[in-house]
XYZ file of C-alpha atoms in Angstrom:
153
model
C 3.323 18.592 -21.633
C 2.367 14.943 -21.840
C -1.312 13.973 -21.991
C -0.565 10.577 -20.491
C 2.181 9.194 -18.265
C 2.819 5.513 -17.672
C 5.289 3.383 -15.775
C 5.436 0.064 -13.947
C 6.110 -0.569 -10.265
C 6.014 -3.509 -7.899
C 2.696 -3.680 -6.050
C 4.608 -3.673 -2.760
C 8.185 -3.706 -1.546
C 9.078 -7.262 -0.656
C 11.182 -7.726 2.441
C 13.047 -10.965 2.912
C 11.596 -12.729 5.922
C 13.915 -14.722 8.147
C 13.080 -17.909 10.019
C 12.864 -15.762 13.169
C 10.040 -13.738 11.589
C 8.033 -16.907 10.922
C 8.737 -18.212 14.433
C 7.571 -14.914 15.948
C 4.357 -14.950 13.905
C 3.733 -18.574 14.883
C 4.348 -18.008 18.598
C 2.131 -14.907 18.684
C -0.606 -16.768 16.796
C -0.349 -19.769 19.113
C -0.636 -17.523 22.185
C -3.711 -15.806 20.728
C -5.322 -19.157 19.871
C -4.693 -20.444 23.414
C -6.186 -17.250 24.897
C -9.214 -17.568 22.599
C -9.758 -21.208 23.586
C -9.343 -20.477 27.313
C -11.872 -17.655 27.059
C -14.260 -19.960 25.200
C -14.143 -18.076 21.915
C -13.604 -20.823 19.359
C -14.618 -18.579 16.470
C -11.817 -16.141 17.316
C -9.354 -19.053 17.444
C -10.440 -20.151 13.957
C -10.138 -16.548 12.757
C -6.556 -16.310 14.092
C -5.571 -19.573 12.396
C -7.033 -18.424 9.057
C -5.444 -14.972 9.362
C -2.000 -16.456 10.030
C -2.361 -18.897 7.131
C -3.242 -16.003 4.796
C -0.406 -13.865 6.213
C 2.145 -16.609 5.594
C 0.771 -17.275 2.098
C 1.136 -13.581 1.219
C 4.594 -13.369 2.790
C 6.003 -15.918 0.339
C 4.155 -14.485 -2.679
C 6.254 -12.483 -5.147
C 4.966 -8.942 -5.813
C 3.518 -8.360 -9.276
C 4.683 -5.646 -11.638
C 1.705 -3.286 -11.883
C 1.113 -0.747 -14.671
C 0.468 2.801 -13.445
C -1.133 5.387 -15.730
C -1.938 9.054 -15.277
C -4.214 10.469 -17.967
C -6.908 13.121 -18.438
C -9.508 10.999 -16.617
C -7.531 10.032 -13.543
C -5.013 7.603 -12.127
C -5.016 3.878 -12.839
C -3.002 1.388 -10.800
C -3.311 -2.085 -12.272
C -7.063 -2.679 -12.523
C -7.969 -0.006 -9.954
C -9.094 3.338 -11.398
C -9.164 6.564 -9.399
C -10.983 9.235 -11.442
C -9.949 12.791 -10.563
C -13.585 13.467 -9.560
C -13.164 10.994 -6.669
C -9.941 12.577 -5.375
C -9.474 15.600 -3.102
C -5.775 16.370 -3.466
C -2.316 14.928 -3.961
C 1.226 15.138 -2.672
C 4.454 13.926 -4.268
C 6.560 12.609 -1.397
C 10.288 12.802 -2.143
C 11.465 12.605 1.477
C 13.152 9.275 0.672
C 14.824 9.645 -2.766
C 14.938 5.868 -3.312
C 11.242 5.608 -2.394
C 9.444 8.484 -4.146
C 5.669 8.172 -4.169
C 2.387 9.874 -4.956
C -0.106 10.238 -2.120
C -3.708 10.733 -3.266
C -6.437 11.650 -0.786
C -9.653 10.042 -1.921
C -13.223 11.164 -1.267
C -14.003 7.533 -0.454
C -13.970 6.798 3.266
C -13.012 3.136 2.784
C -9.681 3.949 1.067
C -8.889 7.506 2.176
C -5.239 7.527 1.065
C -3.790 5.876 -2.016
C 0.003 5.463 -2.115
C 1.610 4.959 -5.536
C 5.357 4.425 -6.065
C 7.100 6.558 -8.690
C 9.642 4.593 -10.709
C 11.237 5.415 -14.060
C 9.680 8.898 -14.001
C 10.793 12.341 -12.920
C 8.795 13.335 -9.838
C 8.621 16.940 -11.095
C 6.911 15.833 -14.321
C 4.446 13.741 -12.296
C 3.743 16.726 -10.021
C 3.201 19.063 -13.000
C 0.791 16.593 -14.573
C -1.245 16.190 -11.382
C -1.343 19.961 -10.754
C -3.460 20.310 -13.905
C -6.163 18.180 -12.294
C -5.889 18.310 -8.498
C -4.839 20.752 -5.786
C -1.561 20.006 -4.063
C -1.524 19.625 -0.291
C 1.145 18.088 1.891
C -0.003 14.633 2.954
C 1.699 12.085 5.172
C 1.605 8.325 5.021
C -0.311 6.911 7.978
C 1.936 5.829 10.845
C 0.348 2.381 10.832
C 1.366 1.826 7.218
C 4.961 2.853 7.959
C 5.112 0.566 11.000
C 3.722 -2.361 8.994
C 6.323 -1.703 6.265
C 9.133 -1.759 8.837
C 7.796 -5.015 10.291
C 7.868 -6.583 6.853
C 4.158 -6.655 6.022
């Protein structure tokens, strides 16, 4: 059994955004800004403008290739480390064969579920490795995350 497993994966799945997507975002943002101004909430209008600018900037950004490592101490995704002591349990989700992933339930309330794509590795080997350190429990991706993925975020 391996003492360390490593692979690389894109930090997120990039979806090609059409001109219609940008128009929809712009129209929704414009409506929200108008509502904020009518209701006298200039700060909210500024917030909407900044949020849309950031959203558009991220939508054109290429995803980075991130190193993922499982070792005796924990799981590392890029520069983020998740020691096993800070994790409750895991689940290897193979419901979509082209989109296999590890779900880690964290003890931290700010990031309760960490989702890590499995690429270039056998999901059974990943599961065996994690079983040595964490209990296995079926976990589901939050509905909000799935909806955002479908919408192209």
